[in-house]
Amino acid sequence: MFPVMLKEFFLKNKFMKATAIAPSNIALIKYWGKKDEKLRLPANSSISINLSGLKTITTVEFSPKYEKDEVIIDQKENAKEGKRVSQHLDRIRKLAKISLRAKVISKNNFPKSSGLASSASGFAALTLAGAQAAGLNLSQKELTVLARLGSGSACRSIPDGFVEWRQGKDSQSSYAYSLFPTDYWDLSIITTLVESGEKKVSTSSGHQLAKTSHFFKTRLKKINDKIVLLKNFIKEKNFLAFGELVEKEALEMHAIMLTSTPSLIYWQPATIEVLKYIQNLREAGLPVYGTIDAGPHLYIICERKNEKELINKLKKVEAIKKVIINRPAPGARLVS
Ligand code: PMV
């Protein structure tokens, strides 16, 4: 007990409070299904881009003045989310050998739990701010491992730009790292928000259904080849091959969802409408491709030179309620 108290004494007089900002990310090769539920080890490796327009900022303060963890997300307290945050703080407390309770204040600049990966940016920001506030000195790799335990895709929001999460064999070998820096390729990722509301089946529950689809095994057989191809297309900046692969991959993940038991349908009629719309744009000569996460919104990817034309076209689509323009972004950062 003595070393614990000593550490808390030192921390009390130094930094016990920290703020971090983290981007959401969009997966190009999706993480869907886990091979280890408790450790959140994914069934396959995945690749994503951090998004400049979708962010979470989180402050964590450990202090003797708190009798229990207090968690405020977007100005509200929510018991279920609070519990998950508190469990993540327990991981941080265990590593730092402290027992102090904490206050967590977190804000998203976009609607959470609607398929825009707020858990990715949320747990990345929480991990970085929490680790710093607890006085931990973790490497980027260690931070990604810790973030993964909170929410799988959160590990990809820690490194910069284009990121790969290696599935690994155990907790330490399942980590994320930057494949290419933020400014490697001038892409635009346009998030198109359609009518949705909070989603009924969380991704955590959705992952458990993946293995009930007969197609899941087939998907896993081919996924490493896809990853190799995608990395090459990014390296060569071969946009057409990249876009084809990314759009098909999103549809493949949704095919797994649709054929699970029970069937999981995150789409809305507007999702198909926007998907068909961009396929038509492509036929008319504008190189744009879409991807969809566990929600109804399309993320439309184009090269920066085509962004303006795409945005102008999207303004005419009634089903789209709002667009958010993203560029590849840096990963999680501490804020002073
Ligand atoms: O990290 P989770 O449990 O929210 O799962 C993310 C799942 C998808 O967003 C659908 C795909 C991905 O790789 O981000």
Short mmCIF file of C-alpha atoms and ligand atoms in Angstrom, two decimals:
data_model
loop_
_atom_site.label_atom_id
_atom_site.label_comp_id
_atom_site.label_asym_id
_atom_site.label_seq_id
_atom_site.Cartn_x
_atom_site.Cartn_y
_atom_site.Cartn_z
CA MET A 1 0.00 0.00 0.00
CA PHE A 2 2.84 2.41 0.87
CA PRO A 3 4.23 2.79 -2.66
CA VAL A 4 0.69 3.40 -3.93
CA MET A 5 0.18 6.25 -1.43
CA LEU A 6 3.60 7.68 -2.23
CA LYS A 7 2.82 7.70 -5.93
CA GLU A 8 -0.51 9.36 -5.31
CA PHE A 9 1.20 11.98 -3.13
CA PHE A 10 3.67 12.82 -5.90
CA LEU A 11 1.01 12.83 -8.54
CA LYS A 12 -1.19 15.09 -6.41
CA ASN A 13 1.54 17.67 -6.43
CA LYS A 14 2.26 17.31 -10.12
CA PHE A 15 0.03 16.53 -13.08
CA MET A 16 -3.17 14.72 -12.24
CA LYS A 17 -5.20 16.35 -14.92
CA ALA A 18 -4.78 16.16 -18.68
CA THR A 19 -6.75 16.90 -21.82
CA ALA A 20 -6.45 15.10 -25.14
CA ILE A 21 -8.08 15.43 -28.53
CA ALA A 22 -8.49 12.47 -30.88
CA PRO A 23 -9.96 12.01 -34.36
CA SER A 24 -12.50 9.43 -35.36
CA ASN A 25 -11.34 7.11 -38.13
CA ILE A 26 -12.95 5.41 -41.08
CA ALA A 27 -11.93 1.83 -41.79
CA LEU A 28 -10.93 1.00 -45.36
CA ILE A 29 -10.47 -2.67 -44.44
CA LYS A 30 -13.01 -3.27 -41.70
CA TYR A 31 -12.71 -4.81 -38.27
CA TRP A 32 -15.80 -6.97 -37.89
CA GLY A 33 -15.76 -9.94 -35.51
CA LYS A 34 -13.40 -10.80 -32.67
CA LYS A 35 -11.30 -13.83 -31.91
CA ASP A 36 -11.01 -12.90 -28.22
CA GLU A 37 -13.94 -11.08 -26.68
CA LYS A 38 -12.29 -10.07 -23.42
CA LEU A 39 -9.01 -8.83 -24.90
CA ARG A 40 -10.79 -7.35 -27.92
CA LEU A 41 -8.52 -9.21 -30.32
CA PRO A 42 -9.98 -8.81 -33.80
CA ALA A 43 -10.61 -11.68 -36.20
CA ASN A 44 -8.54 -9.80 -38.81
CA SER A 45 -6.16 -6.87 -39.23
CA SER A 46 -7.68 -3.60 -40.45
CA ILE A 47 -6.67 -0.32 -42.10
CA SER A 48 -8.14 3.16 -41.60
CA ILE A 49 -7.71 6.89 -42.16
CA ASN A 50 -8.04 9.38 -39.32
CA LEU A 51 -10.68 12.02 -39.99
CA SER A 52 -10.01 15.72 -39.48
CA GLY A 53 -13.67 16.75 -39.10
CA LEU A 54 -14.85 14.25 -36.45
CA LYS A 55 -13.20 14.69 -33.06
CA THR A 56 -13.53 14.09 -29.35
CA ILE A 57 -11.87 16.22 -26.69
CA THR A 58 -11.58 14.70 -23.23
CA THR A 59 -10.27 15.91 -19.87
CA VAL A 60 -9.43 13.43 -17.12
CA GLU A 61 -8.67 14.50 -13.57
CA PHE A 62 -7.73 12.03 -10.83
CA SER A 63 -8.28 13.52 -7.39
CA PRO A 64 -8.98 12.53 -3.78
CA LYS A 65 -11.95 14.93 -3.93
CA TYR A 66 -13.91 12.41 -6.07
CA GLU A 67 -15.54 9.54 -4.19
CA LYS A 68 -16.49 7.78 -7.41
CA ASP A 69 -15.77 8.28 -11.09
CA GLU A 70 -17.87 11.05 -12.63
CA VAL A 71 -18.30 10.83 -16.38
CA ILE A 72 -19.91 13.58 -18.44
CA ILE A 73 -20.20 13.05 -22.19
CA ASP A 74 -21.68 15.84 -24.28
CA GLN A 75 -22.92 17.49 -21.06
CA LYS A 76 -24.85 14.40 -19.95
CA GLU A 77 -24.30 11.59 -17.47
CA ASN A 78 -25.23 8.15 -18.78
CA ALA A 79 -24.90 5.09 -16.51
CA LYS A 80 -24.04 2.59 -19.27
CA GLU A 81 -21.37 4.74 -20.90
CA GLY A 82 -20.09 5.85 -17.49
CA LYS A 83 -19.53 2.21 -16.52
CA ARG A 84 -17.52 1.47 -19.67
CA VAL A 85 -15.38 4.59 -19.11
CA SER A 86 -14.88 3.65 -15.46
CA GLN A 87 -13.72 0.16 -16.50
CA HIS A 88 -11.16 1.79 -18.78
CA LEU A 89 -10.01 4.05 -15.94
CA ASP A 90 -9.52 0.86 -13.86
CA ARG A 91 -7.06 -0.39 -16.51
CA ILE A 92 -5.18 2.91 -16.28
CA ARG A 93 -5.26 2.90 -12.46
CA LYS A 94 -3.91 -0.65 -12.42
CA LEU A 95 -1.00 0.26 -14.69
CA ALA A 96 -0.24 3.44 -12.71
CA LYS A 97 -0.74 1.71 -9.33
CA ILE A 98 -3.12 4.39 -8.10
CA SER A 99 -6.59 4.14 -6.63
CA LEU A 100 -7.86 7.71 -7.00
CA ARG A 101 -11.26 8.22 -8.63
CA ALA A 102 -11.58 10.58 -11.58
CA LYS A 103 -13.75 13.16 -13.27
CA VAL A 104 -14.01 12.78 -17.03
CA ILE A 105 -15.47 15.47 -19.26
CA SER A 106 -15.78 14.55 -22.92
CA LYS A 107 -17.20 16.38 -25.92
CA ASN A 108 -17.80 15.18 -29.47
CA ASN A 109 -18.16 17.61 -32.36
CA PHE A 110 -20.62 15.15 -34.00
CA PRO A 111 -23.60 13.02 -32.90
CA LYS A 112 -22.42 9.98 -30.93
CA SER A 113 -23.66 6.37 -31.23
CA SER A 114 -25.01 6.93 -34.72
CA GLY A 115 -22.41 5.05 -36.74
CA LEU A 116 -19.80 7.80 -36.84
CA ALA A 117 -17.31 5.90 -34.65
CA SER A 118 -17.52 8.11 -31.56
CA SER A 119 -16.16 5.21 -29.52
CA ALA A 120 -12.95 5.30 -31.59
CA SER A 121 -12.23 8.98 -30.98
CA GLY A 122 -13.71 8.78 -27.47
CA PHE A 123 -11.57 5.92 -26.20
CA ALA A 124 -8.44 7.23 -27.96
CA ALA A 125 -8.81 10.62 -26.25
CA LEU A 126 -9.70 8.98 -22.92
CA THR A 127 -6.66 6.69 -23.12
CA LEU A 128 -4.18 9.47 -23.85
CA ALA A 129 -5.62 11.96 -21.33
CA GLY A 130 -6.07 9.26 -18.66
CA ALA A 131 -2.56 7.83 -19.08
CA GLN A 132 -1.02 11.31 -18.90
CA ALA A 133 -3.11 12.35 -15.88
CA ALA A 134 -2.13 9.15 -14.06
CA GLY A 135 1.55 9.86 -14.68
CA LEU A 136 2.10 6.90 -17.01
CA ASN A 137 4.84 7.20 -19.57
CA LEU A 138 3.60 4.94 -22.36
CA SER A 139 4.99 4.56 -25.86
CA GLN A 140 2.62 5.08 -28.80
CA LYS A 141 2.42 1.32 -29.28
CA GLU A 142 1.49 0.80 -25.62
CA LEU A 143 -1.15 3.52 -25.89
CA THR A 144 -2.71 1.74 -28.87
CA VAL A 145 -2.83 -1.55 -26.94
CA LEU A 146 -4.51 0.20 -24.00
CA ALA A 147 -6.99 2.06 -26.25
CA ARG A 148 -7.88 -1.23 -27.98
CA LEU A 149 -9.02 -2.71 -24.67
CA GLY A 150 -11.54 0.16 -24.36
CA SER A 151 -12.86 -0.01 -27.93
CA GLY A 152 -11.16 -1.96 -30.72
CA SER A 153 -11.14 0.70 -33.43
CA ALA A 154 -9.91 3.32 -30.91
CA CYS A 155 -6.38 1.96 -31.27
CA ARG A 156 -6.35 3.24 -34.87
CA SER A 157 -7.10 6.81 -33.71
CA ILE A 158 -3.80 7.09 -31.80
CA PRO A 159 -1.17 7.06 -34.64
CA ASP A 160 -1.16 9.61 -37.50
CA GLY A 161 -2.74 9.50 -40.94
CA PHE A 162 -3.18 6.09 -42.61
CA VAL A 163 -3.10 3.41 -39.92
CA GLU A 164 -2.91 -0.37 -39.75
CA TRP A 165 -4.10 -2.36 -36.73
CA ARG A 166 -2.28 -5.69 -36.68
CA GLN A 167 -4.59 -8.34 -35.33
CA GLY A 168 -1.82 -9.99 -33.27
CA LYS A 169 -1.83 -13.21 -31.28
CA ASP A 170 -2.13 -11.74 -27.80
CA SER A 171 -2.73 -8.37 -26.20
CA GLN A 172 0.78 -6.99 -26.68
CA SER A 173 0.99 -7.97 -30.35
CA SER A 174 -2.41 -6.48 -31.26
CA TYR A 175 -1.48 -2.85 -31.84
CA ALA A 176 -1.80 -0.03 -34.37
CA TYR A 177 0.86 1.98 -36.17
CA SER A 178 1.04 4.62 -38.88
CA LEU A 179 1.42 3.21 -42.40
CA PHE A 180 1.66 6.57 -44.14
CA PRO A 181 1.74 10.10 -42.68
CA THR A 182 -1.18 12.52 -42.70
CA ASP A 183 -0.01 14.45 -45.78
CA TYR A 184 0.94 11.36 -47.83
CA TRP A 185 -2.08 11.47 -50.12
CA ASP A 186 -4.39 14.43 -50.68
CA LEU A 187 -7.73 12.69 -50.22
CA SER A 188 -11.10 14.06 -49.14
CA ILE A 189 -13.46 11.93 -47.14
CA ILE A 190 -16.95 13.42 -47.10
CA THR A 191 -19.23 12.13 -44.36
CA THR A 192 -22.82 12.40 -45.55
CA LEU A 193 -25.29 12.36 -42.68
CA VAL A 194 -28.70 10.90 -43.36
CA GLU A 195 -31.72 10.52 -41.04
CA SER A 196 -30.80 8.03 -38.31
CA GLY A 197 -31.13 8.56 -34.55
CA GLU A 198 -29.14 6.51 -32.02
CA LYS A 199 -28.47 3.00 -33.25
CA LYS A 200 -30.27 0.04 -31.68
CA VAL A 201 -27.49 -2.56 -31.85
CA SER A 202 -24.09 -1.39 -30.60
CA THR A 203 -21.00 -2.48 -32.53
CA SER A 204 -19.88 -4.42 -29.43
CA SER A 205 -22.99 -6.63 -29.75
CA GLY A 206 -22.73 -6.66 -33.56
CA HIS A 207 -19.20 -8.12 -33.51
CA GLN A 208 -20.53 -11.18 -31.65
CA LEU A 209 -22.92 -11.96 -34.50
CA ALA A 210 -20.27 -12.00 -37.25
CA LYS A 211 -19.42 -15.69 -36.84
CA THR A 212 -23.08 -16.67 -37.33
CA SER A 213 -22.83 -15.67 -41.00
CA HIS A 214 -21.86 -18.55 -43.33
CA PHE A 215 -19.78 -16.06 -45.31
CA PHE A 216 -17.57 -15.02 -42.41
CA LYS A 217 -15.00 -17.81 -42.87
CA THR A 218 -14.72 -17.06 -46.59
CA ARG A 219 -14.15 -13.39 -45.79
CA LEU A 220 -11.32 -14.22 -43.38
CA LYS A 221 -9.62 -16.50 -45.93
CA LYS A 222 -9.18 -13.63 -48.38
CA ILE A 223 -8.66 -10.70 -46.05
CA ASN A 224 -4.85 -10.78 -45.83
CA ASP A 225 -4.54 -10.63 -49.63
CA LYS A 226 -6.87 -7.64 -49.61
CA ILE A 227 -4.74 -5.89 -47.01
CA VAL A 228 -1.59 -6.38 -49.08
CA LEU A 229 -3.38 -5.02 -52.17
CA LEU A 230 -4.78 -2.01 -50.36
CA LYS A 231 -1.41 -1.05 -48.90
CA ASN A 232 0.06 -1.16 -52.41
CA PHE A 233 -2.74 0.96 -53.88
CA ILE A 234 -2.18 3.58 -51.18
CA LYS A 235 1.58 3.45 -51.69
CA GLU A 236 1.16 3.93 -55.47
CA LYS A 237 -1.69 6.43 -54.98
CA ASN A 238 -3.72 4.37 -57.45
CA PHE A 239 -7.08 5.97 -56.68
CA LEU A 240 -9.32 3.90 -58.95
CA ALA A 241 -8.03 0.54 -57.70
CA PHE A 242 -8.07 1.87 -54.12
CA GLY A 243 -11.67 3.10 -54.39
CA GLU A 244 -12.96 -0.11 -56.00
CA LEU A 245 -11.43 -2.21 -53.24
CA VAL A 246 -12.63 0.07 -50.41
CA GLU A 247 -16.24 0.19 -51.63
CA LYS A 248 -16.41 -3.58 -52.17
CA GLU A 249 -14.90 -4.19 -48.74
CA ALA A 250 -17.61 -2.09 -47.06
CA LEU A 251 -20.31 -4.02 -48.92
CA GLU A 252 -18.67 -7.29 -47.90
CA MET A 253 -18.78 -6.32 -44.21
CA HIS A 254 -22.45 -5.39 -44.58
CA ALA A 255 -23.09 -8.72 -46.36
CA ILE A 256 -21.78 -10.43 -43.19
CA MET A 257 -24.10 -8.26 -41.08
CA LEU A 258 -27.12 -8.91 -43.31
CA THR A 259 -26.56 -12.68 -43.24
CA SER A 260 -25.96 -12.96 -39.48
CA THR A 261 -28.48 -14.46 -37.08
CA PRO A 262 -30.30 -12.32 -36.20
CA SER A 263 -29.75 -10.21 -39.27
CA LEU A 264 -28.20 -6.84 -38.65
CA ILE A 265 -29.27 -3.98 -40.89
CA TYR A 266 -27.59 -0.68 -40.11
CA TRP A 267 -28.73 0.87 -43.39
CA GLN A 268 -31.67 3.19 -43.97
CA PRO A 269 -33.38 3.67 -47.35
CA ALA A 270 -31.28 6.85 -47.68
CA THR A 271 -28.08 4.77 -47.44
CA ILE A 272 -28.95 2.93 -50.69
CA GLU A 273 -30.07 6.17 -52.29
CA VAL A 274 -26.70 7.83 -51.63
CA LEU A 275 -24.78 4.70 -52.61
CA LYS A 276 -26.60 4.51 -55.96
CA TYR A 277 -26.11 8.23 -56.45
CA ILE A 278 -22.34 8.02 -56.16
CA GLN A 279 -22.26 4.94 -58.41
CA ASN A 280 -24.07 7.08 -61.00
CA LEU A 281 -21.59 9.92 -60.50
CA ARG A 282 -18.83 7.42 -61.20
CA GLU A 283 -20.49 6.22 -64.37
CA ALA A 284 -20.74 9.85 -65.44
CA GLY A 285 -16.97 10.20 -65.02
CA LEU A 286 -16.42 11.53 -61.47
CA PRO A 287 -14.09 9.16 -59.59
CA VAL A 288 -15.75 8.84 -56.16
CA TYR A 289 -16.22 5.78 -53.95
CA GLY A 290 -18.15 5.09 -50.79
CA THR A 291 -17.66 3.20 -47.58
CA ILE A 292 -20.08 2.61 -44.69
CA ASP A 293 -19.42 1.73 -41.05
CA ALA A 294 -21.91 0.30 -38.54
CA GLY A 295 -24.47 2.96 -39.34
CA PRO A 296 -26.49 4.41 -42.22
CA HIS A 297 -24.12 7.21 -43.32
CA LEU A 298 -21.89 7.03 -46.39
CA TYR A 299 -18.33 8.24 -46.29
CA ILE A 300 -17.52 9.33 -49.82
CA ILE A 301 -13.87 9.35 -50.79
CA CYS A 302 -12.38 11.36 -53.65
CA GLU A 303 -9.11 12.98 -54.57
CA ARG A 304 -8.89 16.54 -53.31
CA LYS A 305 -9.01 17.98 -56.85
CA ASN A 306 -12.56 16.59 -57.22
CA GLU A 307 -13.86 17.67 -53.80
CA LYS A 308 -15.57 20.87 -54.91
CA GLU A 309 -17.44 19.23 -57.76
CA LEU A 310 -18.55 16.39 -55.47
CA ILE A 311 -19.80 18.74 -52.73
CA ASN A 312 -21.80 20.74 -55.29
CA LYS A 313 -23.44 17.57 -56.55
CA LEU A 314 -24.21 16.32 -53.04
CA LYS A 315 -26.07 19.57 -52.25
CA LYS A 316 -28.79 18.39 -54.62
CA VAL A 317 -29.39 15.09 -52.80
CA GLU A 318 -32.37 15.53 -50.48
CA ALA A 319 -31.58 12.44 -48.39
CA ILE A 320 -28.31 14.03 -47.24
CA LYS A 321 -29.00 16.24 -44.22
CA LYS A 322 -25.45 17.40 -43.62
CA VAL A 323 -21.95 16.89 -44.98
CA ILE A 324 -18.72 16.92 -42.99
CA ILE A 325 -15.52 17.41 -44.96
CA ASN A 326 -12.56 15.41 -43.69
CA ARG A 327 -8.95 15.16 -44.71
CA PRO A 328 -6.49 12.56 -43.41
CA ALA A 329 -5.68 13.74 -39.88
CA PRO A 330 -3.06 13.35 -37.17
CA GLY A 331 -3.79 10.92 -34.36
CA ALA A 332 -4.48 11.66 -30.69
CA ARG A 333 -2.68 14.65 -29.15
CA LEU A 334 -2.40 16.18 -25.70
CA VAL A 335 -3.84 19.67 -25.41
CA SER A 336 -2.32 22.17 -23.01
O1 PMV B 1 -14.40 -0.50 -32.33
P1 PMV B 1 -15.82 -0.90 -32.48
O2 PMV B 1 -16.21 -2.00 -31.54
O3 PMV B 1 -16.74 0.30 -32.39
O4 PMV B 1 -16.02 -1.54 -33.94
C1 PMV B 1 -15.88 -0.82 -35.13
C2 PMV B 1 -16.52 -1.54 -36.25
C3 PMV B 1 -16.61 -0.80 -37.57
O5 PMV B 1 -16.64 0.59 -37.37
C4 PMV B 1 -17.88 -1.21 -38.27
C5 PMV B 1 -15.45 -1.17 -38.50
C6 PMV B 1 -14.10 -0.58 -38.16
O6 PMV B 1 -13.11 -1.24 -38.45
O7 PMV B 1 -14.04 0.55 -37.64
#
